[in-house]
Short mmCIF file of C-alpha atoms and ligand atoms in Angstrom, two decimals:
data_model
loop_
_atom_site.label_atom_id
_atom_site.label_comp_id
_atom_site.label_asym_id
_atom_site.label_seq_id
_atom_site.Cartn_x
_atom_site.Cartn_y
_atom_site.Cartn_z
CA MET F 1 86.66 127.80 -8.19
CA LEU F 2 85.96 124.03 -8.23
CA ARG F 3 82.74 123.30 -6.35
CA SER F 4 80.20 120.49 -5.86
CA ARG F 5 76.84 121.41 -7.36
CA ILE F 6 73.63 119.50 -6.75
CA ILE F 7 72.43 118.54 -10.24
CA GLY F 8 69.62 116.19 -9.19
CA THR F 9 67.46 115.38 -6.17
CA GLY F 10 65.15 112.45 -5.45
CA SER F 11 63.23 110.85 -2.62
CA SER F 12 61.14 107.82 -1.79
CA VAL F 13 58.95 106.83 1.16
CA PRO F 14 56.91 103.67 1.76
CA ALA F 15 53.18 103.79 0.96
CA LYS F 16 51.90 102.73 4.39
CA VAL F 17 50.98 105.67 6.65
CA LEU F 18 50.55 105.63 10.44
CA CYS F 19 48.49 108.59 11.73
CA ASN F 20 48.71 109.96 15.28
CA LYS F 21 45.27 108.49 16.03
CA ASP F 22 46.59 104.99 15.20
CA PHE F 23 48.98 105.20 18.18
CA GLU F 24 46.15 105.90 20.62
CA SER F 25 45.12 102.23 20.34
CA PHE F 26 48.42 100.77 21.58
CA VAL F 27 50.26 103.41 23.70
CA ASP F 28 49.11 106.03 26.22
CA THR F 29 49.19 109.06 23.91
CA THR F 30 46.92 111.44 22.04
CA ASP F 31 46.86 113.05 18.62
CA GLU F 32 46.82 116.41 20.42
CA TRP F 33 49.99 115.67 22.47
CA ILE F 34 51.91 114.52 19.40
CA ILE F 35 50.93 117.43 17.15
CA THR F 36 51.52 120.15 19.77
CA ARG F 37 54.82 118.76 21.12
CA THR F 38 56.35 117.65 17.81
CA GLY F 39 54.42 118.98 14.80
CA ILE F 40 54.00 115.42 13.46
CA ARG F 41 50.62 114.23 12.10
CA GLU F 42 51.65 111.10 10.19
CA ARG F 43 54.71 109.06 9.18
CA HIS F 44 55.42 106.43 6.49
CA ILE F 45 56.30 102.92 7.67
CA ALA F 46 58.02 100.13 5.71
CA GLU F 47 56.19 96.89 4.95
CA ASN F 48 56.36 93.85 2.65
CA GLY F 49 60.09 93.31 3.17
CA ASP F 50 61.08 96.82 2.05
CA CYS F 51 64.24 98.05 3.74
CA THR F 52 66.80 100.87 3.63
CA SER F 53 68.32 99.83 0.30
CA THR F 54 64.85 99.70 -1.33
CA PHE F 55 64.09 103.35 -0.55
CA SER F 56 67.68 104.37 -1.31
CA TYR F 57 67.50 102.80 -4.76
CA ARG F 58 64.19 104.49 -5.61
CA ALA F 59 65.41 107.89 -4.39
CA ALA F 60 68.66 107.43 -6.34
CA LEU F 61 66.82 106.59 -9.60
CA SER F 62 64.79 109.75 -9.28
CA ALA F 63 67.86 111.92 -8.52
CA LEU F 64 69.80 110.42 -11.46
CA GLU F 65 66.85 111.05 -13.78
CA MET F 66 66.71 114.71 -12.77
CA ALA F 67 70.50 114.98 -13.13
CA GLY F 68 70.26 113.46 -16.60
CA ILE F 69 73.19 111.13 -16.06
CA ALA F 70 73.53 107.35 -16.20
CA ALA F 71 74.47 105.36 -13.08
CA ASP F 72 77.75 104.27 -14.64
CA ALA F 73 78.87 107.92 -14.64
CA LEU F 74 79.02 107.82 -10.81
CA ASP F 75 82.44 107.69 -9.15
CA LEU F 76 81.20 107.15 -5.60
CA ILE F 77 78.05 106.34 -3.61
CA ILE F 78 77.79 107.31 0.08
CA VAL F 79 74.77 106.37 2.18
CA GLY F 80 74.22 108.12 5.51
CA THR F 81 72.24 105.66 7.65
CA ILE F 82 71.94 104.13 11.11
CA SER F 83 69.46 101.49 9.98
CA PRO F 84 71.29 99.51 7.29
CA ASP F 85 69.76 96.36 5.78
CA MET F 86 72.35 94.36 7.80
CA PRO F 87 75.64 95.07 9.64
CA MET F 88 77.53 94.15 6.48
CA PRO F 89 77.77 94.71 3.59
CA SER F 90 76.89 98.38 3.35
CA VAL F 91 73.62 99.73 1.95
CA ALA F 92 75.80 101.67 -0.53
CA CYS F 93 77.06 98.37 -2.01
CA PHE F 94 73.52 97.03 -2.42
CA VAL F 95 72.50 100.29 -4.13
CA GLN F 96 75.61 100.24 -6.34
CA HIS F 97 74.60 96.78 -7.57
CA MET F 98 70.89 97.65 -8.02
CA LEU F 99 71.80 100.75 -10.04
CA LYS F 100 74.54 98.93 -11.98
CA ALA F 101 76.83 101.81 -11.05
CA ASN F 102 79.77 99.60 -11.89
CA ARG F 103 82.51 102.24 -11.67
CA ALA F 104 81.46 103.62 -8.30
CA ALA F 105 83.17 103.03 -4.96
CA ALA F 106 80.59 102.66 -2.19
CA PHE F 107 80.36 102.99 1.57
CA ASP F 108 77.96 103.86 4.41
CA LEU F 109 78.50 106.57 6.98
CA SER F 110 77.02 106.62 10.50
CA ALA F 111 76.32 110.01 12.09
CA GLY F 112 72.74 109.60 13.32
CA CYS F 113 70.31 112.17 12.00
CA THR F 114 73.32 114.24 10.82
CA GLY F 115 74.32 111.35 8.51
CA PHE F 116 73.29 113.04 5.27
CA LEU F 117 75.12 116.29 6.11
CA TYR F 118 78.25 114.35 7.07
CA ALA F 119 78.03 112.28 3.87
CA MET F 120 77.53 115.37 1.71
CA SER F 121 80.49 117.07 3.38
CA VAL F 122 82.75 114.05 2.70
CA ALA F 123 81.54 113.93 -0.91
CA ASP F 124 82.22 117.66 -1.30
CA ALA F 125 85.79 117.18 -0.04
CA PHE F 126 86.37 114.34 -2.58
CA ILE F 127 85.10 116.59 -5.38
CA ARG F 128 87.06 119.69 -4.38
CA SER F 129 90.24 117.59 -4.06
CA GLY F 130 89.79 116.58 -7.70
CA MET F 131 89.55 112.86 -6.86
CA TYR F 132 85.93 112.35 -8.03
CA LYS F 133 83.60 114.22 -10.39
CA LYS F 134 80.16 112.69 -9.81
CA ILE F 135 78.94 111.42 -6.45
CA LEU F 136 75.56 110.06 -5.32
CA VAL F 137 74.82 110.99 -1.69
CA ILE F 138 71.88 109.31 0.01
CA GLY F 139 70.30 109.67 3.45
CA ALA F 140 68.10 106.65 4.19
CA GLU F 141 66.49 104.98 7.17
CA THR F 142 64.06 102.25 8.17
CA LEU F 143 63.89 103.28 11.81
CA SER F 144 60.50 101.58 12.25
CA LYS F 145 62.50 98.32 12.59
CA PHE F 146 64.44 99.78 15.54
CA THR F 147 61.49 101.54 17.20
CA ASP F 148 59.91 100.23 20.39
CA TYR F 149 56.16 100.45 19.78
CA GLN F 150 55.61 100.02 23.54
CA ASP F 151 57.57 103.23 24.32
CA ARG F 152 55.36 106.28 23.83
CA THR F 153 58.30 108.68 24.27
CA THR F 154 59.95 107.50 21.02
CA CYS F 155 57.52 105.45 18.90
CA VAL F 156 55.42 108.42 17.79
CA LEU F 157 58.44 110.27 16.40
CA PHE F 158 60.06 108.21 13.65
CA GLY F 159 59.28 107.44 10.01
CA ASP F 160 60.98 105.63 7.11
CA GLY F 161 62.27 106.77 3.71
CA ALA F 162 65.22 108.03 1.71
CA GLY F 163 66.42 111.12 -0.11
CA ALA F 164 69.28 111.45 -2.57
CA VAL F 165 71.33 114.09 -4.36
CA VAL F 166 73.76 113.86 -7.25
CA LEU F 167 76.80 116.10 -6.83
CA ALA F 168 78.86 117.14 -9.85
CA ALA F 169 82.23 118.91 -10.01
CA GLU F 170 81.80 122.32 -11.63
CA GLN F 171 83.77 125.54 -11.90
CA GLY F 172 81.94 128.67 -10.69
CA ASP F 173 80.16 130.29 -7.78
CA ARG F 174 77.21 127.90 -7.50
CA GLY F 175 77.25 124.77 -5.37
CA ILE F 176 78.24 123.89 -1.80
CA LEU F 177 79.88 126.98 -0.28
CA SER F 178 80.87 125.33 2.99
CA THR F 179 79.98 122.58 5.44
CA SER F 180 80.56 122.63 9.21
CA LEU F 181 80.51 119.36 11.18
CA TYR F 182 80.54 118.89 14.96
CA ALA F 183 80.35 116.02 17.48
CA ASP F 184 80.38 115.51 21.23
CA GLY F 185 80.56 111.86 22.27
CA ALA F 186 80.09 112.83 25.92
CA TYR F 187 76.38 112.94 25.09
CA ALA F 188 76.31 109.46 23.48
CA ASP F 189 73.94 107.97 26.03
CA LEU F 190 71.20 110.56 25.35
CA LEU F 191 70.26 108.84 22.08
CA LEU F 192 71.30 105.28 21.26
CA ILE F 193 70.42 101.70 20.35
CA PRO F 194 72.34 99.89 23.11
CA GLY F 195 71.93 96.27 21.96
CA GLY F 196 72.80 94.28 18.85
CA GLY F 197 76.42 95.48 18.49
CA SER F 198 79.76 94.14 19.71
CA LEU F 199 79.23 95.52 23.24
CA SER F 200 75.94 93.75 23.75
CA PRO F 201 75.32 91.21 20.98
CA VAL F 202 71.81 89.92 20.37
CA SER F 203 70.83 87.46 23.12
CA GLN F 204 67.66 86.25 24.76
CA GLU F 205 68.37 88.69 27.63
CA SER F 206 69.04 91.71 25.39
CA MET F 207 65.84 90.99 23.47
CA GLU F 208 63.80 90.71 26.69
CA ASN F 209 65.25 94.04 27.88
CA ARG F 210 64.33 95.60 24.52
CA GLN F 211 67.95 96.72 24.07
CA HIS F 212 67.77 96.57 20.27
CA TYR F 213 65.40 99.54 20.17
CA ILE F 214 66.05 103.31 20.14
CA LYS F 215 66.38 104.89 23.61
CA MET F 216 66.27 108.68 23.86
CA ASP F 217 66.22 111.31 26.58
CA GLY F 218 64.24 113.60 24.28
CA ASN F 219 64.09 116.60 26.56
CA LYS F 220 67.88 116.75 27.10
CA VAL F 221 68.49 116.18 23.38
CA PHE F 222 66.06 119.00 22.61
CA LYS F 223 67.99 121.51 24.72
CA VAL F 224 71.41 120.62 23.27
CA ALA F 225 69.92 120.59 19.75
CA VAL F 226 68.57 124.15 19.86
CA LYS F 227 71.83 125.60 21.21
CA SER F 228 74.11 123.59 18.88
CA LEU F 229 72.08 124.19 15.73
CA GLU F 230 72.09 127.91 16.37
CA GLU F 231 75.87 127.87 16.77
CA ALA F 232 76.36 125.76 13.63
CA ALA F 233 74.14 128.03 11.53
CA LEU F 234 75.77 131.24 12.74
CA ALA F 235 79.27 129.79 12.24
CA ALA F 236 78.44 128.84 8.64
CA LEU F 237 77.10 132.32 7.89
CA ALA F 238 80.09 134.06 9.51
CA GLN F 239 82.54 131.85 7.60
CA ASN F 240 81.00 133.09 4.33
CA ASN F 241 80.55 136.72 5.41
CA LEU F 242 76.78 136.29 5.22
CA THR F 243 73.93 136.97 7.63
CA GLY F 244 70.47 135.50 8.26
CA LYS F 245 69.04 138.09 5.82
CA ASP F 246 70.94 136.43 2.94
CA ILE F 247 69.22 133.04 3.42
CA ASP F 248 66.49 132.24 0.90
CA LEU F 249 65.45 128.91 2.43
CA LEU F 250 66.24 126.97 5.62
CA VAL F 251 66.00 123.21 5.05
CA SER F 252 66.47 121.80 8.52
CA HIS F 253 66.46 118.29 9.93
CA GLN F 254 62.79 117.59 10.67
CA ALA F 255 62.86 116.32 14.28
CA ASN F 256 60.55 118.77 16.02
CA VAL F 257 58.69 121.81 14.75
CA ARG F 258 59.63 123.66 17.95
CA ILE F 259 63.36 123.17 17.26
CA ILE F 260 62.99 124.46 13.68
CA ASP F 261 60.94 127.44 14.88
CA ALA F 262 63.59 128.32 17.48
CA ILE F 263 66.37 128.33 14.86
CA ALA F 264 64.24 130.34 12.41
CA LYS F 265 63.54 132.90 15.15
CA ARG F 266 67.23 133.19 16.02
CA LEU F 267 68.06 133.78 12.33
CA LYS F 268 65.05 136.15 11.98
CA LEU F 269 63.64 134.07 9.11
CA PRO F 270 59.97 134.58 8.14
CA PRO F 271 57.86 131.37 7.75
CA GLU F 272 58.07 131.46 3.94
CA LYS F 273 61.85 131.01 4.21
CA VAL F 274 61.56 127.88 6.35
CA PHE F 275 60.78 124.54 4.72
CA MET F 276 58.72 122.09 6.79
CA ASN F 277 57.35 118.66 5.99
CA ILE F 278 57.64 117.04 9.44
CA GLU F 279 53.83 116.95 9.59
CA ARG F 280 53.72 114.23 6.91
CA TYR F 281 56.92 112.25 7.53
CA GLY F 282 57.91 112.56 11.21
CA ASN F 283 61.59 112.26 12.00
CA THR F 284 63.24 110.21 9.23
CA SER F 285 66.72 110.74 10.70
CA ALA F 286 69.42 110.87 7.99
CA ALA F 287 66.71 110.85 5.30
CA SER F 288 64.96 113.98 6.53
CA ILE F 289 67.11 116.71 4.92
CA PRO F 290 67.39 115.10 1.46
CA ILE F 291 63.64 114.29 1.41
CA ALA F 292 62.88 117.92 2.37
CA LEU F 293 65.40 119.24 -0.16
CA ASP F 294 63.85 117.14 -2.93
CA GLU F 295 60.33 118.33 -2.05
CA ALA F 296 61.43 121.96 -1.87
CA ASN F 297 63.18 121.59 -5.22
CA ARG F 298 60.24 119.91 -6.96
CA GLN F 299 57.80 122.45 -5.48
CA HIS F 300 59.98 125.23 -6.99
CA ARG F 301 60.63 126.67 -3.53
CA ILE F 302 64.30 126.86 -4.61
CA LYS F 303 65.48 128.99 -7.53
CA LYS F 304 68.82 129.30 -9.30
CA ASN F 305 71.36 131.24 -7.16
CA ASP F 306 69.23 130.98 -3.98
CA LEU F 307 71.19 130.61 -0.74
CA ILE F 308 70.08 127.46 1.09
CA LEU F 309 71.00 126.68 4.69
CA LEU F 310 70.90 123.03 5.79
CA ASP F 311 71.24 122.05 9.45
CA ALA F 312 70.97 118.77 11.32
CA PHE F 313 71.36 117.24 14.73
CA GLY F 314 71.43 113.63 15.93
CA ALA F 315 72.90 110.65 17.76
CA GLY F 316 76.53 110.89 18.72
CA LEU F 317 75.73 113.56 19.50
CA THR F 318 76.54 115.03 16.10
CA TRP F 319 75.39 118.20 14.40
CA GLY F 320 76.32 120.45 11.52
CA SER F 321 75.31 122.86 8.79
CA ALA F 322 75.88 123.50 5.11
CA LEU F 323 75.44 126.55 2.89
CA ILE F 324 74.58 126.00 -0.75
CA ARG F 325 74.37 128.53 -3.59
CA TRP F 326 71.76 126.74 -5.77
O1 UT7 X 1 66.51 113.58 15.43
C1 UT7 X 1 67.50 113.27 16.35
C2 UT7 X 1 67.52 114.19 17.47
N1 UT7 X 1 66.28 114.10 18.22
C3 UT7 X 1 65.62 115.18 18.54
O2 UT7 X 1 66.01 116.25 18.13
C4 UT7 X 1 64.45 115.05 19.48
C5 UT7 X 1 64.45 116.20 20.44
N2 UT7 X 1 63.43 116.10 21.45
C6 UT7 X 1 62.12 116.33 21.21
O3 UT7 X 1 61.72 116.55 20.10
C7 UT7 X 1 61.19 116.39 22.41
O4 UT7 X 1 61.96 116.38 23.59
C8 UT7 X 1 60.17 115.21 22.46
C9 UT7 X 1 59.11 115.42 21.38
C10 UT7 X 1 60.86 113.89 22.25
C11 UT7 X 1 59.46 115.21 23.81
O5 UT7 X 1 58.85 116.47 24.04
P1 UT7 X 1 59.07 117.23 25.45
O6 UT7 X 1 58.26 118.45 25.39
O7 UT7 X 1 60.55 117.38 25.63
O8 UT7 X 1 58.44 116.23 26.48
P2 UT7 X 1 59.14 115.52 27.73
O9 UT7 X 1 60.08 114.45 27.28
O10 UT7 X 1 59.65 116.56 28.68
O11 UT7 X 1 57.87 114.84 28.41
C12 UT7 X 1 56.81 115.60 28.97
C13 UT7 X 1 55.72 114.65 29.40
C14 UT7 X 1 56.22 113.46 30.23
O12 UT7 X 1 55.25 113.14 31.21
P3 UT7 X 1 55.44 113.59 32.73
O13 UT7 X 1 56.71 112.97 33.19
O14 UT7 X 1 55.49 115.09 32.70
O15 UT7 X 1 54.22 113.05 33.38
C15 UT7 X 1 56.29 112.34 29.23
O16 UT7 X 1 56.18 111.05 29.82
O17 UT7 X 1 55.10 114.06 28.25
C16 UT7 X 1 55.07 112.64 28.39
N3 UT7 X 1 55.13 112.03 27.08
C17 UT7 X 1 54.02 111.77 26.36
N4 UT7 X 1 52.73 111.96 26.62
C18 UT7 X 1 51.85 111.58 25.67
C19 UT7 X 1 56.22 111.67 26.36
N5 UT7 X 1 55.86 111.14 25.19
C20 UT7 X 1 54.50 111.19 25.16
C21 UT7 X 1 53.53 110.81 24.22
N6 UT7 X 1 52.23 111.02 24.52
N7 UT7 X 1 53.87 110.25 23.02
#
């Protein structure tokens, strides 16, 4: 059977780190509140003009090196992001040029924190259709540029960075077994950046109302996230005639340690089968799964033929899951 196999992973985060204590000096919060409610201790923040394409490029180089292929072997580059360098052109086109991936088509995909899963699912469909053989899929964000550092309910959560995978068409049982994608636009106003688009273009008024920053009703998002992620995970397992016992590692979107714990409990997964790095990166949105996947891979937490469950949830609202035979 023709499948998409991950033949390389990579990631990149900026060097600058903001610790929980740093926030105590400019918003009404505490290290204790942040760590107990979210599991986050520190996050990496862009500086010196670095932006989404910078981290994407570095993550891509590392994934290509592991894959052992040259950039001009790529047929397509997809970047899942909600914080592109600019509204146009796409981050994927900047990365295509930086890599000199001259044969590759390139586009961005917007699905909030589910962006990487959506992008990987689209790439998988291209590969299984026979249209493309090698695809670079990136999840990348510079959410610090869209974060309101006067709003304690959101500013402590987000971090910057990128993760990348190289998918290759291969015959056999290993690779992406299935992906399941979901959306419910009725929940759009729970998590959004209301200003700066065609509805409310940048103006003096929109700037004064801080409309170009992330707004989130975190508690409502939390409740929908737990229920939806459970459903997505169970649907993926059922579709493949598998159960929670078959999973070797859960690599979840890193938004809140309590959400990941709830899913792990529902699937009866012991802690050693749950990958977590939220403590060090915070919520990096579309970058969080590929950064976690790259770390798990490089730490040898994933072995050949392991069954890996990915799940993510984000603005849209969107959510989804993927099962991979490594
Ligand atoms: O990745 C995309 C999808 N996003 C998510 O999955 C995020 C899901 N949501 C969450 O992770 C959690 O809802 C948060 C971490 C965002 C918030 O945790 P919570 O336990 O849901 O807190 P809450 O929003 O119910 O707020 C509880 C209290 C409030 O104070 P009052 O009204 O009870 O006096 C907040 O104002 O905590 C207050 N609060 C804070 N206090 C100290 C909110 N943020 C902070 C803060 N420091 N940073």
